[in-house]
């Protein structure tokens, strides 16, 4: 009972002090219910408390490595997060570590190291010299830790609180005057400043926050932010906007988070993975997971009385600690809930989650289809057709189709023609055509003619220019050109039996090509027409008939094969943009190649 009374007292104090930020009742609550006392979700608290205790034990074993990383490499984030995690279990009465004196030494060591390594301008490096956004990550964590310690008021943490306060006060001016790198950094810096300003006001802080916010939130029509990244939505932008809404009185920002969480409903797989093929960041070819959005769904479910968001939060809680959590271990979440006790209220009544839909996000050129445990993604929105560049911050993943039947997962389907080493097919659009979705592209490469007389130079020193594939001192823009082209159209159609039909039409030039299917590791391939590809591990060519990929009780059958021979080798070219630096686009998994030669009309079925 002591733990329950302590938590309730903490909740009341936090709300009175403005730390909790959200009113005592959800915004959508009826007037007649305004006097009802919110009930706590005991199972939720118990889950987080147990996870935090386990996490704290791991932190105690490894915090010295965090300090070494900070002192030797200037990276503060792990040390600040470890301090936050240890603080959460130290102040939480239900924790096995509550007011445990054994935590005081490590906590003070972490704080002292963070203070010692802080530059005169209040910043840390974290891999980028004197970095305001990287500092902001740590400032958010340290601010939460300080608020919890201050609220707890234990005499033994007086020196620790003083050290953290000194760090935070010193960091404020650097954040208020420093710059950023990426779109999400703006909101991260604003969230850090809003927290500091609440405790130690400075007119420079709200001015800087308002200057960043005046640029407008970079949200696309479909609900994704401009980076289209589930990682940065969940880990940076949504938490930052929620913080600014609370501490800087910008309640309009809740709508942006709400729209993003709604969009995320449709890119979530039944097993909790989140589609990222459309991302413009490094997660465009990596797995991301629903639990990163956990507290955001929970917060807006409680705030708005939203049953769908409540269902997402309840689903994550029901799956427990055995699921993959991604960037943030579940034990690190306790600090956020102690900082915002309203997150521990019982969820509103849940509604059924959407499990049968066809969702088109035109702003990302992404289609998501779900039929129970079967899902598919159709993607035609890379940035390459418009910008003709491959770079950090651009969407360049050439995967245009993915599908799942339960545990049987086709992680990637690509088309790779050998055309002037321009690389795989990347669609120039995605639109509905009858009962199918149409992907299409036309790529061109030039042969260059002699320069016109007026552009010739006797010294032969022509400017270094780009012909679209490579650079040379040839003054390409002024040369007449003779073009070769390759046209591709792919129609993707859902079939009546729950499968898919892909119709390929590749024309204009005669080149070898390969359709590349990449299945999740762990399953088994079978098919009489499968042949191993020499020199390529876990890679096969489907020469004839159909083949199948089986994982457990689930199976994807695909084909047919399209023959073999010297004119259609089982080769996938990544393109000169990658290969000149020995780079590769090869996805991880079990690959099957179906080869051919254009002009080609080919129909593939997957069921």
Coordinates of C-alpha atoms in Angstrom, one line a residue:
X1 CA 0.0 0.0 0.0
X2 CA 2.9 2.3 0.7
X3 CA 3.9 2.3 -3.0
X4 CA 0.4 3.2 -4.1
X5 CA 0.0 6.0 -1.7
X6 CA 3.4 7.4 -2.7
X7 CA 2.6 7.3 -6.4
X8 CA -0.8 9.0 -5.9
X9 CA 0.8 11.7 -3.8
X10 CA 3.5 12.2 -6.4
X11 CA 0.8 12.5 -9.1
X12 CA -1.1 15.2 -7.2
X13 CA 2.1 17.2 -6.5
X14 CA 3.2 17.0 -10.1
X15 CA -0.1 18.3 -11.4
X16 CA -0.1 21.2 -8.9
X17 CA 3.4 22.1 -9.8
X18 CA 2.8 22.1 -13.5
X19 CA 5.2 19.2 -14.1
X20 CA 2.4 16.9 -15.3
X21 CA 1.2 19.5 -17.8
X22 CA -2.0 17.7 -18.8
X23 CA -5.2 18.4 -17.0
X24 CA -6.6 15.9 -14.5
X25 CA -9.2 14.6 -17.0
X26 CA -8.9 13.7 -20.6
X27 CA -9.8 16.5 -23.0
X28 CA -12.7 14.5 -24.4
X29 CA -14.3 13.7 -21.0
X30 CA -17.9 14.7 -20.5
X31 CA -18.8 17.4 -17.9
X32 CA -20.6 14.9 -15.7
X33 CA -17.5 12.8 -15.4
X34 CA -15.2 15.7 -14.5
X35 CA -15.4 15.0 -10.8
X36 CA -14.6 11.3 -11.2
X37 CA -11.2 10.3 -9.8
X38 CA -8.9 8.8 -12.6
X39 CA -8.0 5.1 -11.9
X40 CA -4.5 3.9 -12.2
X41 CA -3.5 1.1 -14.5
X42 CA -1.8 -1.2 -12.0
X43 CA -0.7 -3.8 -14.6
X44 CA 0.9 -1.1 -16.7
X45 CA 2.8 0.3 -13.7
X46 CA 3.9 -3.2 -12.6
X47 CA 5.2 -4.0 -16.0
X48 CA 7.2 -0.8 -16.3
X49 CA 8.5 -1.1 -12.7
X50 CA 9.7 -4.6 -13.2
X51 CA 11.3 -3.7 -16.5
X52 CA 13.0 -0.6 -14.9
X53 CA 14.4 -2.7 -12.1
X54 CA 15.9 -5.1 -14.6
X55 CA 17.2 -2.3 -16.7
X56 CA 18.7 -0.6 -13.7
X57 CA 20.7 -3.7 -12.8
X58 CA 22.2 -3.7 -16.4
X59 CA 23.0 0.0 -16.1
X60 CA 24.8 -0.5 -12.9
X61 CA 26.9 -3.1 -14.5
X62 CA 27.8 -0.9 -17.5
X63 CA 27.6 2.7 -16.5
X64 CA 31.4 3.0 -16.2
X65 CA 31.6 2.2 -20.0
X66 CA 29.1 5.1 -20.5
X67 CA 31.5 7.4 -18.6
X68 CA 34.5 6.2 -20.7
X69 CA 32.6 6.8 -23.9
X70 CA 31.8 10.3 -22.7
X71 CA 35.3 11.2 -21.6
X72 CA 37.1 9.5 -24.5
X73 CA 34.7 10.2 -27.4
X74 CA 32.6 13.1 -26.2
X75 CA 29.3 11.1 -26.4
X76 CA 27.0 12.1 -23.6
X77 CA 23.7 10.5 -24.5
X78 CA 24.3 7.0 -23.0
X79 CA 25.5 8.6 -19.7
X80 CA 22.5 10.9 -19.5
X81 CA 20.1 8.1 -20.2
X82 CA 21.7 5.9 -17.6
X83 CA 21.4 8.7 -15.1
X84 CA 17.7 9.1 -15.9
X85 CA 17.0 5.4 -15.6
X86 CA 18.8 5.0 -12.2
X87 CA 16.9 8.1 -11.0
X88 CA 13.5 6.6 -11.9
X89 CA 14.0 3.5 -9.8
X90 CA 15.6 5.5 -7.0
X91 CA 12.6 7.8 -6.5
X92 CA 9.8 5.2 -7.3
X93 CA 8.5 3.7 -4.1
X94 CA 7.4 0.5 -5.9
X95 CA 10.9 -0.2 -7.2
X96 CA 13.2 -2.7 -5.6
X97 CA 15.8 0.1 -5.7
X98 CA 13.8 2.8 -4.0
X99 CA 16.1 5.1 -2.0
X100 CA 18.9 2.5 -2.4
X101 CA 22.1 4.1 -1.2
X102 CA 24.0 1.9 -3.6
X103 CA 22.7 4.0 -6.5
X104 CA 23.9 7.3 -5.1
X105 CA 27.6 6.8 -6.0
X106 CA 27.0 5.8 -9.7
X107 CA 24.4 8.6 -10.1
X108 CA 26.9 11.2 -8.8
X109 CA 29.7 9.7 -11.0
X110 CA 27.5 10.0 -14.1
X111 CA 26.5 13.6 -13.2
X112 CA 30.1 14.7 -12.5
X113 CA 31.4 13.2 -15.7
X114 CA 28.6 15.0 -17.7
X115 CA 29.5 18.3 -15.9
X116 CA 33.2 17.8 -16.5
X117 CA 32.9 17.1 -20.2
X118 CA 30.4 19.9 -20.9
X119 CA 32.1 22.6 -23.0
X120 CA 32.1 26.2 -21.9
X121 CA 29.2 26.9 -24.3
X122 CA 27.1 24.2 -22.4
X123 CA 27.2 21.7 -25.3
X124 CA 28.6 18.2 -25.8
X125 CA 29.8 16.6 -29.1
X126 CA 28.2 13.2 -29.5
X127 CA 30.1 12.8 -32.8
X128 CA 29.3 16.3 -34.1
X129 CA 31.5 19.1 -32.6
X130 CA 29.7 21.3 -30.0
X131 CA 26.3 19.9 -31.2
X132 CA 23.1 21.6 -30.0
X133 CA 20.7 18.8 -31.2
X134 CA 22.8 16.0 -29.7
X135 CA 23.0 18.0 -26.5
X136 CA 19.3 18.4 -26.5
X137 CA 18.8 14.6 -26.2
X138 CA 20.7 14.6 -23.0
X139 CA 19.2 17.8 -21.7
X140 CA 15.7 16.3 -22.0
X141 CA 16.8 13.2 -20.0
X142 CA 18.6 15.2 -17.4
X143 CA 15.7 17.6 -17.0
X144 CA 13.4 14.7 -16.3
X145 CA 15.9 13.3 -13.8
X146 CA 16.2 16.6 -12.0
X147 CA 12.4 17.1 -11.8
X148 CA 12.0 13.6 -10.3
X149 CA 14.8 14.1 -7.8
X150 CA 13.5 17.5 -6.8
X151 CA 10.0 16.2 -6.4
X152 CA 11.3 13.3 -4.3
X153 CA 13.3 15.7 -2.2
X154 CA 15.6 13.2 -0.5
X155 CA 18.4 14.9 1.4
X156 CA 20.9 12.4 0.1
X157 CA 20.5 13.6 -3.5
X158 CA 21.0 17.3 -2.7
X159 CA 24.5 17.4 -4.2
X160 CA 23.3 15.4 -7.2
X161 CA 20.5 17.8 -7.9
X162 CA 22.9 20.7 -7.7
X163 CA 25.2 19.2 -10.2
X164 CA 22.4 18.4 -12.7
X165 CA 20.9 21.9 -12.2
X166 CA 24.3 23.4 -13.1
X167 CA 24.5 21.3 -16.2
X168 CA 21.0 22.3 -17.4
X169 CA 21.5 26.0 -16.7
X170 CA 24.8 26.0 -18.6
X171 CA 23.2 24.2 -21.6
X172 CA 20.3 26.6 -22.1
X173 CA 22.2 29.5 -23.9
X174 CA 23.9 27.1 -26.2
X175 CA 20.6 25.5 -27.2
X176 CA 19.0 29.0 -27.6
X177 CA 21.7 30.2 -30.0
X178 CA 23.0 27.1 -31.8
X179 CA 21.9 25.5 -35.0
X180 CA 20.6 22.1 -36.1
X181 CA 21.2 19.6 -38.9
X182 CA 17.8 17.9 -39.7
X183 CA 14.1 18.6 -39.6
X184 CA 13.4 16.8 -36.4
X185 CA 16.3 18.5 -34.6
X186 CA 14.3 21.8 -34.5
X187 CA 11.6 20.2 -32.4
X188 CA 14.0 18.4 -30.2
X189 CA 15.8 21.6 -29.3
X190 CA 12.5 23.3 -28.7
X191 CA 11.4 20.6 -26.3
X192 CA 14.7 20.8 -24.4
X193 CA 14.4 24.6 -24.1
X194 CA 10.8 24.5 -23.0
X195 CA 11.7 22.2 -20.2
X196 CA 14.6 24.4 -19.0
X197 CA 12.5 27.5 -19.3
X198 CA 9.8 26.0 -17.1
X199 CA 12.3 25.6 -14.3
X200 CA 14.7 28.5 -14.9
X201 CA 13.0 31.1 -17.1
X202 CA 14.9 33.1 -19.6
X203 CA 13.2 35.2 -22.3
X204 CA 15.8 34.0 -24.9
X205 CA 14.4 30.5 -24.6
X206 CA 10.7 31.1 -25.7
X207 CA 12.0 33.5 -28.4
X208 CA 14.1 30.7 -29.9
X209 CA 11.3 28.2 -29.6
X210 CA 8.9 30.5 -31.4
X211 CA 11.4 31.2 -34.1
X212 CA 11.8 27.5 -34.9
X213 CA 8.0 26.8 -34.6
X214 CA 7.3 29.8 -37.0
X215 CA 8.8 27.6 -39.8
X216 CA 5.8 25.3 -39.5
X217 CA 5.7 21.7 -38.7
X218 CA 7.0 19.6 -41.6
X219 CA 4.0 17.2 -41.8
X220 CA 2.9 15.7 -45.1
X221 CA -0.8 15.4 -46.0
X222 CA -0.8 11.7 -45.1
X223 CA 0.4 12.2 -41.6
X224 CA 4.1 11.4 -42.0
X225 CA 6.7 14.0 -41.3
X226 CA 9.0 15.1 -44.1
X227 CA 11.6 12.5 -43.2
X228 CA 9.0 9.8 -43.5
X229 CA 10.8 7.8 -40.9
X230 CA 9.1 5.8 -38.2
X231 CA 12.3 6.0 -36.1
X232 CA 12.4 9.8 -36.0
X233 CA 8.6 10.1 -35.7
X234 CA 8.6 7.8 -32.6
X235 CA 11.9 8.7 -31.0
X236 CA 12.2 12.4 -31.7
X237 CA 9.4 14.4 -33.4
X238 CA 6.3 13.1 -31.6
X239 CA 7.8 13.2 -28.1
X240 CA 9.2 16.6 -28.8
X241 CA 5.9 18.0 -30.0
X242 CA 4.1 16.6 -27.0
X243 CA 6.6 18.2 -24.7
X244 CA 6.3 21.6 -26.4
X245 CA 2.5 21.3 -26.3
X246 CA 2.7 20.9 -22.5
X247 CA 5.5 23.2 -21.5
X248 CA 5.2 25.9 -24.1
X249 CA 1.4 26.0 -24.2
X250 CA 1.1 25.0 -27.9
X251 CA -1.9 22.7 -27.7
X252 CA -2.3 22.8 -31.5
X253 CA 0.7 20.5 -31.7
X254 CA -1.3 17.6 -30.4
X255 CA -3.1 17.5 -33.8
X256 CA 0.2 16.8 -35.6
X257 CA 1.0 13.9 -33.3
X258 CA -2.5 12.6 -33.6
X259 CA -2.2 12.6 -37.4
X260 CA 1.1 10.8 -37.3
X261 CA -0.2 8.1 -35.0
X262 CA -3.2 7.6 -37.2
X263 CA -0.9 7.2 -40.2
X264 CA 1.2 4.7 -38.2
X265 CA -1.8 2.5 -37.7
X266 CA -1.7 1.6 -41.4
X267 CA 2.1 0.8 -41.7
X268 CA 2.1 -1.5 -38.7
X269 CA 2.5 -5.2 -39.4
X270 CA 0.5 -7.8 -37.3
X271 CA 3.7 -8.8 -35.5
X272 CA 4.6 -5.3 -34.4
X273 CA 7.1 -4.4 -37.1
X274 CA 6.6 -1.0 -38.7
X275 CA 7.0 -0.5 -42.5
X276 CA 9.9 1.8 -43.3
X277 CA 10.5 1.3 -47.0
X278 CA 9.3 4.9 -47.7
X279 CA 11.7 6.5 -45.1
X280 CA 14.2 9.2 -46.1
X281 CA 16.5 8.2 -43.3
X282 CA 18.8 5.3 -42.5
X283 CA 15.9 3.1 -41.4
X284 CA 14.6 2.7 -45.0
X285 CA 16.2 -0.7 -45.1
X286 CA 15.9 -1.7 -41.5
X287 CA 13.3 -3.1 -39.1
X288 CA 11.5 -0.8 -36.8
X289 CA 8.9 -1.7 -34.1
X290 CA 5.6 -0.5 -32.8
X291 CA 6.6 -0.2 -29.1
X292 CA 8.6 2.9 -29.9
X293 CA 5.1 4.6 -30.2
X294 CA 3.8 3.1 -27.0
X295 CA 3.6 6.1 -24.7
X296 CA 2.4 8.4 -27.5
X297 CA -0.5 6.2 -28.2
X298 CA -1.2 5.9 -24.5
X299 CA -1.0 9.7 -24.0
X300 CA -3.4 10.6 -26.7
X301 CA -5.7 7.8 -25.9
X302 CA -6.1 9.1 -22.4
X303 CA -6.1 12.8 -23.4
X304 CA -8.7 12.3 -26.2
X305 CA -10.6 9.3 -25.0
X306 CA -9.5 7.6 -28.2
X307 CA -10.5 3.9 -28.3
X308 CA -8.4 3.1 -31.3
X309 CA -5.2 4.6 -29.8
X310 CA -6.1 2.8 -26.6
X311 CA -6.2 -0.5 -28.5
X312 CA -2.7 0.1 -29.9
X313 CA -1.4 0.9 -26.4
X314 CA -3.2 -2.1 -24.9
X315 CA -1.8 -4.4 -27.6
X316 CA 1.7 -3.4 -26.9
X317 CA 1.2 -3.8 -23.1
X318 CA -0.5 -7.2 -23.7
X319 CA 2.5 -8.5 -25.7
X320 CA 4.7 -7.6 -22.8
X321 CA 8.5 -7.6 -22.5
X322 CA 9.1 -10.5 -24.9
X323 CA 8.5 -8.3 -28.0
X324 CA 11.2 -6.3 -29.7
X325 CA 11.3 -2.7 -28.4
X326 CA 13.9 -1.1 -30.7
X327 CA 15.6 2.1 -29.8
X328 CA 14.3 2.4 -26.2
X329 CA 14.3 -0.5 -23.7
X330 CA 11.0 -0.7 -21.8
X331 CA 12.8 -0.1 -18.5
X332 CA 13.8 3.4 -19.7
X333 CA 10.1 4.3 -20.0
X334 CA 9.4 4.5 -16.2
X335 CA 11.0 7.9 -15.9
X336 CA 8.6 9.3 -18.5
X337 CA 5.6 8.0 -16.6
X338 CA 6.8 9.3 -13.3
X339 CA 7.4 12.7 -15.0
X340 CA 3.8 12.5 -16.4
X341 CA 1.7 10.5 -13.9
X342 CA -1.4 10.9 -16.0
X343 CA 0.1 8.3 -18.4
X344 CA -0.5 5.7 -15.7
X345 CA -4.3 6.2 -15.8
X346 CA -6.5 3.4 -17.1
X347 CA -7.0 3.5 -20.8
X348 CA -10.4 4.3 -22.2
X349 CA -12.5 1.5 -23.7
X350 CA -10.7 0.1 -26.7
X351 CA -12.1 -0.1 -30.2
X352 CA -11.2 -2.8 -32.8
X353 CA -8.1 -2.0 -34.7
X354 CA -8.3 -1.9 -38.5
X355 CA -7.3 -5.3 -39.9
X356 CA -8.9 -5.2 -43.4
X357 CA -8.1 -2.1 -45.5
X358 CA -6.4 -0.7 -48.6
X359 CA -4.7 2.6 -47.6
X360 CA -3.0 4.9 -50.1
X361 CA -0.7 7.6 -48.7
X362 CA -0.2 9.7 -51.8
X363 CA 2.2 12.0 -50.1
X364 CA 4.7 9.1 -49.7
X365 CA 3.5 7.1 -52.8
X366 CA 2.9 4.2 -50.6
X367 CA 0.0 1.7 -50.6
X368 CA -0.6 -0.6 -47.7
X369 CA -3.1 -3.5 -47.9
X370 CA -4.1 -5.7 -45.0
X371 CA -6.4 -8.7 -45.0
X372 CA -6.1 -10.1 -41.5
X373 CA -2.7 -11.8 -41.2
X374 CA -1.9 -11.0 -44.8
X375 CA -0.3 -7.7 -45.7
X376 CA 1.4 -6.0 -48.6
X377 CA 3.3 -2.8 -49.3
X378 CA 3.5 -1.2 -52.8
X379 CA 6.0 1.7 -53.0
X380 CA 6.7 4.1 -55.8
X381 CA 8.0 7.2 -53.9
X382 CA 11.8 7.3 -54.0
X383 CA 13.4 10.7 -54.5
X384 CA 15.8 9.5 -57.3
X385 CA 13.5 10.3 -60.3
X386 CA 13.2 13.9 -59.2
X387 CA 16.6 14.6 -57.8
X388 CA 18.9 12.1 -59.6
X389 CA 20.9 11.6 -56.4
X390 CA 21.6 9.0 -53.8
X391 CA 22.4 10.6 -50.5
X392 CA 21.7 10.6 -46.8
X393 CA 18.3 12.2 -46.3
X394 CA 16.8 10.9 -49.6
X395 CA 14.5 8.0 -50.2
X396 CA 16.4 5.6 -52.5
X397 CA 15.3 2.0 -51.5
X398 CA 14.5 0.3 -54.8
X399 CA 12.1 -2.3 -53.1
X400 CA 8.7 -1.7 -54.7
X401 CA 6.7 -4.6 -53.3
X402 CA 6.6 -6.5 -50.0
X403 CA 4.1 -9.1 -48.7
X404 CA 3.4 -11.3 -45.7
X405 CA 1.3 -14.4 -45.0
X406 CA 1.6 -14.8 -41.3
X407 CA 5.2 -15.8 -40.6
X408 CA 6.1 -16.1 -44.3
X409 CA 7.7 -12.8 -45.2
X410 CA 8.8 -11.5 -48.6
X411 CA 10.9 -8.6 -47.4
X412 CA 11.8 -7.2 -50.8
X413 CA 10.9 -7.4 -54.5
X414 CA 13.0 -5.5 -56.9
X415 CA 13.7 -5.3 -60.7
X416 CA 17.3 -4.9 -61.8
X417 CA 17.9 -4.3 -65.5
X418 CA 21.5 -4.1 -66.8
X419 CA 21.1 -0.7 -68.5
X420 CA 24.1 1.6 -68.6
X421 CA 24.7 0.7 -64.9
X422 CA 21.9 3.0 -63.8
X423 CA 20.8 0.6 -61.2
X424 CA 17.5 -1.0 -60.2
X425 CA 14.0 0.2 -61.2
X426 CA 12.7 3.0 -59.1
X427 CA 9.2 4.1 -60.0
X428 CA 8.4 7.7 -61.1
X429 CA 5.0 7.4 -59.6
X430 CA 2.2 5.3 -58.1
X431 CA -1.4 5.6 -59.2
X432 CA -4.5 3.6 -59.5
X433 CA -5.3 2.0 -62.9
X434 CA -8.5 0.1 -62.9
X435 CA -8.2 -2.7 -60.4
X436 CA -4.4 -2.4 -60.2
X437 CA -1.7 -0.1 -58.9
X438 CA 0.6 1.2 -61.6
X439 CA 4.4 1.8 -61.2
X440 CA 6.4 3.2 -64.1
X441 CA 9.7 4.7 -65.1
X442 CA 11.7 5.7 -68.1
X443 CA 15.5 6.0 -67.8
X444 CA 17.8 7.4 -70.4
X445 CA 21.5 7.4 -71.1
X446 CA 23.3 9.5 -73.7
X447 CA 26.0 9.0 -76.2
X448 CA 27.6 12.4 -76.7
X449 CA 28.4 14.0 -80.1
X450 CA 31.2 16.5 -80.8
X451 CA 30.9 19.9 -79.3
X452 CA 29.5 22.7 -81.5
X453 CA 32.2 25.1 -82.9
X454 CA 31.3 27.9 -80.4
X455 CA 32.0 25.7 -77.4
X456 CA 35.3 24.2 -78.5
X457 CA 38.6 25.1 -76.7
X458 CA 42.0 24.9 -78.3
X459 CA 43.6 24.0 -74.9
X460 CA 41.1 21.1 -74.4
X461 CA 40.3 22.3 -70.9
X462 CA 36.6 21.7 -70.6
X463 CA 34.7 22.0 -67.3
X464 CA 34.1 18.9 -65.2
X465 CA 30.4 18.1 -65.7
X466 CA 27.8 15.4 -64.9
X467 CA 26.1 13.4 -67.7
X468 CA 23.7 11.8 -65.2
X469 CA 25.8 8.7 -64.7
X470 CA 29.4 10.0 -64.1
X471 CA 31.5 13.1 -64.2
X472 CA 34.1 14.0 -66.8
X473 CA 36.0 17.1 -68.2
X474 CA 33.7 16.9 -71.3
X475 CA 31.4 19.9 -71.0
X476 CA 28.4 17.6 -71.3
X477 CA 25.7 20.2 -71.2
X478 CA 26.8 21.8 -74.6
X479 CA 27.1 18.5 -76.5
X480 CA 24.4 17.2 -78.9
X481 CA 23.2 13.8 -77.6
X482 CA 22.0 10.5 -78.9
X483 CA 19.8 8.8 -76.3
X484 CA 19.0 5.2 -75.4
X485 CA 16.0 4.6 -73.2
X486 CA 14.4 1.8 -71.1
X487 CA 10.7 2.0 -70.3
X488 CA 9.2 -0.1 -67.5
X489 CA 5.6 -0.5 -66.3
X490 CA 4.5 -2.8 -63.5
X491 CA 0.9 -3.4 -62.6
X492 CA 0.3 -4.8 -59.1
X493 CA -3.1 -6.4 -58.7
X494 CA -4.7 -8.2 -55.7
X495 CA -6.2 -11.5 -56.7
X496 CA -9.4 -13.1 -55.5
X497 CA -7.6 -15.8 -53.6
X498 CA -5.7 -13.3 -51.4
X499 CA -2.6 -13.3 -53.5
X500 CA -1.0 -10.9 -55.9
X501 CA -0.3 -10.7 -59.6
X502 CA 2.5 -8.5 -60.9
X503 CA 2.6 -7.8 -64.7
X504 CA 5.9 -6.5 -66.0
X505 CA 6.3 -4.7 -69.3
X506 CA 9.9 -3.7 -70.1
X507 CA 10.6 -2.2 -73.5
X508 CA 12.6 0.1 -75.8
X509 CA 16.0 -1.4 -75.3
X510 CA 17.3 -5.0 -75.3
X511 CA 19.1 -5.7 -72.0
X512 CA 19.3 -8.5 -69.4
X513 CA 17.3 -8.1 -66.3
X514 CA 16.5 -9.9 -63.1
X515 CA 13.5 -9.8 -60.8
X516 CA 14.9 -10.3 -57.3
X517 CA 12.7 -11.7 -54.4
X518 CA 14.3 -11.6 -51.0
X519 CA 12.6 -13.7 -48.2
X520 CA 13.2 -13.4 -44.5
X521 CA 15.9 -15.8 -43.1
X522 CA 14.7 -18.8 -41.2
X523 CA 12.3 -20.2 -43.8
X524 CA 12.7 -22.9 -46.4
X525 CA 12.7 -22.7 -50.2
X526 CA 11.3 -25.6 -52.3
X527 CA 10.8 -26.0 -56.1
X528 CA 12.1 -28.3 -58.8
X529 CA 13.0 -25.3 -60.9
X530 CA 15.3 -23.7 -58.4
X531 CA 19.0 -23.7 -59.1
X532 CA 21.8 -22.3 -56.9
X533 CA 23.6 -19.2 -58.3
X534 CA 27.3 -19.8 -58.4
X535 CA 29.3 -17.5 -56.1
X536 CA 26.3 -16.0 -54.4
X537 CA 25.4 -17.3 -51.0
X538 CA 21.7 -18.1 -50.3
X539 CA 20.8 -17.0 -53.8
X540 CA 18.9 -19.1 -56.3
X541 CA 17.5 -18.8 -59.8
X542 CA 14.0 -19.9 -60.6
X543 CA 14.3 -21.4 -64.1
X544 CA 10.9 -23.0 -64.5
X545 CA 7.6 -23.7 -62.7
X546 CA 6.7 -22.4 -59.3
X547 CA 8.6 -22.4 -56.0
X548 CA 7.5 -21.8 -52.4
X549 CA 8.9 -20.3 -49.3
X550 CA 7.7 -21.7 -46.0
X551 CA 8.0 -20.5 -42.5
X552 CA 6.3 -22.6 -39.9
X553 CA 2.7 -23.2 -41.1
X554 CA 2.7 -20.3 -43.5
X555 CA 3.7 -20.4 -47.2
X556 CA 4.2 -18.1 -50.1
X557 CA 4.1 -19.7 -53.6
X558 CA 5.6 -17.7 -56.4
X559 CA 6.6 -17.9 -60.1
X560 CA 6.8 -19.0 -62.8
X561 CA 10.4 -19.2 -63.7
X562 CA 11.5 -17.7 -67.0
X563 CA 14.3 -19.8 -68.2
X564 CA 18.1 -19.2 -68.2
X565 CA 21.0 -18.6 -70.5
X566 CA 23.9 -16.4 -71.4
X567 CA 21.6 -13.6 -72.5
X568 CA 19.8 -13.5 -69.2
X569 CA 22.4 -14.1 -66.5
X570 CA 21.4 -14.3 -62.8
X571 CA 23.0 -11.0 -62.0
X572 CA 21.7 -8.0 -60.0
X573 CA 23.4 -4.7 -60.6
X574 CA 23.4 -2.2 -57.8
X575 CA 24.3 0.6 -60.3
X576 CA 27.4 2.7 -60.7
X577 CA 26.4 5.0 -57.9
X578 CA 27.1 2.2 -55.6
X579 CA 29.6 -0.1 -57.3
X580 CA 32.3 2.6 -58.0
X581 CA 32.8 2.7 -54.2
X582 CA 32.4 -1.1 -53.8
X583 CA 29.0 -0.5 -52.3
X584 CA 26.1 -2.9 -52.6
X585 CA 22.3 -2.8 -52.5
X586 CA 22.0 -6.6 -51.8
X587 CA 19.3 -7.1 -49.2
X588 CA 19.8 -9.6 -46.4
X589 CA 17.9 -12.8 -46.7
X590 CA 17.2 -15.7 -49.0
X591 CA 17.2 -14.4 -52.6
X592 CA 15.5 -15.9 -55.7
X593 CA 16.2 -14.4 -59.1
X594 CA 13.8 -14.7 -62.1
X595 CA 15.7 -13.5 -65.1
X596 CA 14.8 -12.4 -68.6
X597 CA 15.7 -10.0 -71.4
X598 CA 13.9 -7.0 -72.6
X599 CA 11.7 -6.3 -74.5
X600 CA 9.8 -8.5 -72.0
X601 CA 6.2 -9.1 -70.9
X602 CA 6.1 -11.3 -67.8
X603 CA 3.4 -12.0 -65.3
X604 CA 4.3 -13.2 -61.8
X605 CA 1.9 -14.5 -59.2
X606 CA 2.4 -14.7 -55.4
X607 CA -0.1 -16.5 -53.3

